[in-house]
Short mmCIF file of C-alpha atoms in Angstrom, two decimals:
data_model
loop_
_atom_site.label_atom_id
_atom_site.label_comp_id
_atom_site.label_asym_id
_atom_site.label_seq_id
_atom_site.Cartn_x
_atom_site.Cartn_y
_atom_site.Cartn_z
CA UNK A 1 13.19 -10.09 -18.81
CA UNK A 2 10.35 -11.59 -20.87
CA UNK A 3 9.22 -10.89 -24.44
CA UNK A 4 6.65 -13.61 -25.06
CA UNK A 5 5.05 -12.48 -28.31
CA UNK A 6 2.98 -15.65 -28.67
CA UNK A 7 1.30 -15.06 -25.32
CA UNK A 8 1.45 -11.25 -25.59
CA UNK A 9 3.22 -11.31 -22.23
CA UNK A 10 6.03 -8.92 -21.36
CA UNK A 11 8.18 -8.15 -18.32
CA UNK A 12 10.98 -5.61 -18.02
CA UNK A 13 13.50 -4.52 -15.40
CA UNK A 14 14.79 -0.97 -14.91
CA UNK A 15 17.76 -0.77 -12.58
CA UNK A 16 17.43 1.96 -9.98
CA UNK A 17 17.62 5.45 -11.49
CA UNK A 18 17.17 7.08 -8.07
CA UNK A 19 19.63 8.69 -5.66
CA UNK A 20 20.44 6.66 -2.55
CA UNK A 21 19.07 9.36 -0.22
CA UNK A 22 15.80 9.30 -2.16
CA UNK A 23 15.20 5.57 -1.76
CA UNK A 24 16.25 5.78 1.89
CA UNK A 25 13.59 8.45 2.47
CA UNK A 26 11.01 6.29 0.67
CA UNK A 27 11.90 3.32 2.87
CA UNK A 28 11.47 5.39 6.03
CA UNK A 29 8.09 6.70 4.84
CA UNK A 30 6.84 3.25 3.87
CA UNK A 31 8.04 1.50 7.00
CA UNK A 32 6.53 4.08 9.37
CA UNK A 33 3.47 5.17 7.39
CA UNK A 34 1.95 1.82 6.38
CA UNK A 35 -0.75 0.06 8.45
CA UNK A 36 0.99 -3.30 8.19
CA UNK A 37 -1.03 -6.48 8.75
CA UNK A 38 -0.13 -10.17 8.80
CA UNK A 39 -3.47 -12.04 8.75
CA UNK A 40 -4.22 -15.74 8.80
CA UNK A 41 -4.44 -17.35 5.35
CA UNK A 42 -6.28 -20.31 3.87
CA UNK A 43 -5.25 -23.56 5.50
CA UNK A 44 -4.11 -21.92 8.72
CA UNK A 45 -0.93 -20.09 9.53
CA UNK A 46 -0.05 -16.47 8.92
CA UNK A 47 0.70 -14.64 5.70
CA UNK A 48 4.47 -15.16 5.17
CA UNK A 49 5.08 -11.38 5.10
CA UNK A 50 3.33 -8.18 6.17
CA UNK A 51 1.16 -6.29 3.71
CA UNK A 52 -1.21 -3.36 3.15
CA UNK A 53 -3.68 -2.21 0.47
CA UNK A 54 -4.27 1.33 -0.82
CA UNK A 55 -6.60 2.85 -3.44
CA UNK A 56 -7.01 6.27 -5.05
CA UNK A 57 -9.25 8.25 -7.39
CA UNK A 58 -12.41 7.75 -5.35
CA UNK A 59 -12.18 3.94 -5.39
CA UNK A 60 -13.42 2.10 -2.30
CA UNK A 61 -12.74 -1.49 -3.38
CA UNK A 62 -11.70 -4.05 -0.81
CA UNK A 63 -9.03 -6.52 -1.94
CA UNK A 64 -8.89 -10.22 -1.21
CA UNK A 65 -6.64 -13.20 -1.86
CA UNK A 66 -5.92 -16.53 -0.17
CA UNK A 67 -8.89 -16.02 2.19
CA UNK A 68 -7.63 -12.62 3.37
CA UNK A 69 -9.62 -9.39 3.16
CA UNK A 70 -8.05 -5.95 2.87
CA UNK A 71 -10.34 -2.91 3.39
CA UNK A 72 -9.77 0.08 1.12
CA UNK A 73 -7.37 2.70 2.50
CA UNK A 74 -6.87 5.99 0.66
CA UNK A 75 -3.34 6.41 -0.70
CA UNK A 76 -1.39 8.86 1.45
CA UNK A 77 0.62 11.63 -0.15
CA UNK A 78 3.94 9.83 0.31
CA UNK A 79 2.76 6.93 -1.91
CA UNK A 80 1.53 9.38 -4.54
CA UNK A 81 4.91 11.14 -4.45
CA UNK A 82 6.79 7.85 -4.94
CA UNK A 83 4.37 6.89 -7.71
CA UNK A 84 4.98 10.20 -9.52
CA UNK A 85 8.76 9.68 -9.40
CA UNK A 86 8.47 6.10 -10.67
CA UNK A 87 6.11 7.07 -13.47
CA UNK A 88 8.44 9.86 -14.53
CA UNK A 89 11.22 7.29 -14.99
CA UNK A 90 8.90 4.92 -16.87
CA UNK A 91 7.93 7.71 -19.22
CA UNK A 92 11.57 8.46 -19.95
CA UNK A 93 12.31 4.77 -20.50
CA UNK A 94 9.47 4.61 -23.02
CA UNK A 95 10.75 7.72 -24.81
CA UNK A 96 7.95 9.97 -23.70
CA UNK A 97 4.97 7.67 -24.28
CA UNK A 98 2.40 8.08 -21.52
CA UNK A 99 2.03 5.48 -18.80
CA UNK A 100 -1.51 5.49 -17.41
CA UNK A 101 -1.51 6.18 -13.67
CA UNK A 102 -2.85 3.35 -11.46
CA UNK A 103 -5.59 3.45 -8.84
CA UNK A 104 -4.30 0.85 -6.38
CA UNK A 105 -1.10 -0.12 -4.59
CA UNK A 106 -0.16 -3.16 -2.51
CA UNK A 107 2.80 -2.93 -0.14
CA UNK A 108 4.63 -6.01 1.11
CA UNK A 109 7.22 -6.09 3.89
CA UNK A 110 9.60 -9.06 4.03
CA UNK A 111 11.46 -8.89 7.35
CA UNK A 112 14.23 -11.22 6.14
CA UNK A 113 14.97 -13.84 3.51
CA UNK A 114 12.74 -16.45 5.13
CA UNK A 115 9.65 -14.37 4.40
CA UNK A 116 8.58 -14.88 0.81
CA UNK A 117 5.77 -15.26 -1.71
CA UNK A 118 5.35 -18.49 -3.68
CA UNK A 119 4.49 -18.96 -7.36
CA UNK A 120 1.39 -16.92 -8.24
CA UNK A 121 -0.19 -14.61 -10.78
CA UNK A 122 -1.77 -11.26 -9.94
CA UNK A 123 -5.02 -12.44 -11.49
CA UNK A 124 -7.59 -11.26 -8.95
CA UNK A 125 -10.99 -10.25 -10.43
CA UNK A 126 -10.41 -6.56 -9.65
CA UNK A 127 -7.73 -6.38 -12.33
CA UNK A 128 -9.21 -8.75 -14.94
CA UNK A 129 -5.64 -9.58 -15.94
CA UNK A 130 -6.48 -12.94 -17.52
CA UNK A 131 -8.95 -11.44 -20.01
CA UNK A 132 -7.44 -8.09 -20.92
CA UNK A 133 -4.07 -6.38 -20.99
CA UNK A 134 -2.93 -5.51 -17.48
CA UNK A 135 0.06 -3.41 -16.45
CA UNK A 136 1.74 -4.02 -13.10
CA UNK A 137 4.58 -1.84 -11.83
CA UNK A 138 6.65 -2.83 -8.80
CA UNK A 139 9.33 -0.89 -6.91
CA UNK A 140 11.82 -2.68 -4.64
CA UNK A 141 13.25 -1.03 -1.53
CA UNK A 142 15.80 -2.46 0.87
CA UNK A 143 17.53 -5.82 0.75
CA UNK A 144 18.30 -7.51 -2.57
CA UNK A 145 15.98 -10.45 -3.26
CA UNK A 146 15.72 -13.04 -6.01
CA UNK A 147 12.80 -12.73 -8.42
CA UNK A 148 11.71 -15.72 -10.52
CA UNK A 149 9.30 -15.88 -13.46
CA UNK A 150 7.94 -19.03 -15.10
CA UNK A 151 5.56 -19.66 -17.98
CA UNK A 152 2.37 -21.35 -16.79
CA UNK A 153 2.40 -24.07 -19.46
CA UNK A 154 5.31 -25.45 -21.42
CA UNK A 155 5.50 -24.67 -25.12
CA UNK A 156 3.96 -27.27 -27.41
CA UNK A 157 6.06 -30.41 -27.37
CA UNK A 158 7.93 -29.53 -24.17
CA UNK A 159 7.64 -31.41 -20.90
CA UNK A 160 7.57 -29.68 -17.51
CA UNK A 161 11.34 -29.39 -17.51
CA UNK A 162 11.09 -27.34 -20.68
CA UNK A 163 9.06 -24.55 -19.14
CA UNK A 164 10.46 -21.11 -19.77
CA UNK A 165 12.01 -19.65 -16.63
CA UNK A 166 13.72 -16.37 -15.86
CA UNK A 167 15.66 -15.54 -12.71
CA UNK A 168 17.04 -12.17 -11.66
CA UNK A 169 17.82 -10.14 -8.55
CA UNK A 170 15.97 -7.01 -7.47
CA UNK A 171 18.05 -4.34 -5.76
CA UNK A 172 17.18 -1.22 -3.80
CA UNK A 173 15.27 1.15 -6.12
CA UNK A 174 14.79 -1.30 -9.03
CA UNK A 175 11.54 -1.19 -11.01
CA UNK A 176 9.83 -4.20 -12.62
CA UNK A 177 6.94 -4.02 -15.07
CA UNK A 178 4.66 -6.85 -16.20
CA UNK A 179 2.32 -6.11 -19.11
CA UNK A 180 -0.08 -7.54 -21.66
CA UNK A 181 -1.50 -10.96 -20.73
CA UNK A 182 1.43 -11.78 -18.46
CA UNK A 183 -0.88 -12.80 -15.59
CA UNK A 184 -2.64 -15.31 -17.85
CA UNK A 185 0.45 -17.05 -19.16
CA UNK A 186 3.16 -16.52 -16.51
CA UNK A 187 3.61 -16.79 -12.74
CA UNK A 188 6.24 -15.21 -10.50
CA UNK A 189 7.64 -15.50 -6.98
CA UNK A 190 10.06 -14.11 -4.41
CA UNK A 191 11.56 -17.33 -2.96
CA UNK A 192 13.00 -17.91 0.50
CA UNK A 193 16.70 -17.10 0.88
CA UNK A 194 18.29 -18.08 4.18
CA UNK A 195 21.34 -15.92 3.48
CA UNK A 196 19.33 -12.68 3.28
CA UNK A 197 19.17 -11.06 6.71
CA UNK A 198 17.81 -7.61 5.89
CA UNK A 199 14.23 -6.44 5.24
CA UNK A 200 12.67 -5.56 1.89
CA UNK A 201 9.59 -3.54 0.99
CA UNK A 202 7.97 -3.58 -2.41
CA UNK A 203 5.23 -1.34 -3.73
CA UNK A 204 3.10 -2.84 -6.51
CA UNK A 205 0.77 -0.58 -8.49
CA UNK A 206 -2.13 -1.85 -10.60
CA UNK A 207 -5.27 -0.47 -12.20
CA UNK A 208 -8.62 -1.76 -10.95
CA UNK A 209 -10.86 -2.28 -13.97
CA UNK A 210 -13.70 -4.32 -12.40
CA UNK A 211 -14.75 -2.48 -9.25
CA UNK A 212 -16.59 -4.10 -6.34
CA UNK A 213 -20.37 -3.68 -6.63
CA UNK A 214 -20.43 -1.37 -3.59
CA UNK A 215 -17.62 0.87 -4.89
CA UNK A 216 -18.72 4.34 -6.11
CA UNK A 217 -16.84 3.69 -9.36
CA UNK A 218 -18.66 0.42 -10.14
CA UNK A 219 -20.95 2.07 -12.70
CA UNK A 220 -18.03 3.47 -14.68
CA UNK A 221 -15.98 0.34 -15.31
CA UNK A 222 -12.84 0.79 -17.39
#
C-alpha cells in the first residue's frame, strides 16, 4: 500500500489467508465476548462506532482519545487465539522473520456503513509512534469497507491537491500492517459508505512502549 522511504513509513495489505468458517467463528467470539461501549466524545455526541480496549502481559494501562477513557481489560483467550493465527500468517509473509507480539488490542464495531472513523493517526502517548518505529496490525471481520491513507504533508513543492493518497477495500479476514514512522507522516480513515448495510469488526494490535505511571510495567519501559 505505502512504501514511503523518505518518511520511513510503510503500510501493507495481506488478503485473507483464513478459511471462511474460521473468520465466522472469530466474528461470533468478538461480537459476543467484547464489552462494547459507545461513550460521549469531545464536543458532544457519541463515538461514531462501538469500541473496547484490551491489554496483556501484566499491563494495566488505561487508554484515552478524543476525551474518552478506556480502563484496562485483560485480553481473553479468544483474542490471544486470533492474535496467534494472525501472527503466524505475518511470519510466513515475512519469510520466517519474527514479528514481536503486541500487548494491547482495540476492537471497533461498525454497525453499518454510516458508522466510521475520520482521518487520524494512532499517535497516542502510550505507543510513542511519532518518535520511534511503531508496528500496528489490524484484522478486518465482516462487511467490506473502504480504507483510505493520506500523507500528512505534501511533498516539497506540492500543494494540498498533491498529497499522496491511497485507497483500498478491506474484506473479511484481511490484514493491514502500518510500520516505521507511519503515524508521524500519514493519517488513515474508514469513511462513511451509505451503500454498506452490514456490520464490521476490526481488531487492532499495538505495543505499548510508554506505560501509564500507575501501571506495574512503568519501570520497565520498552
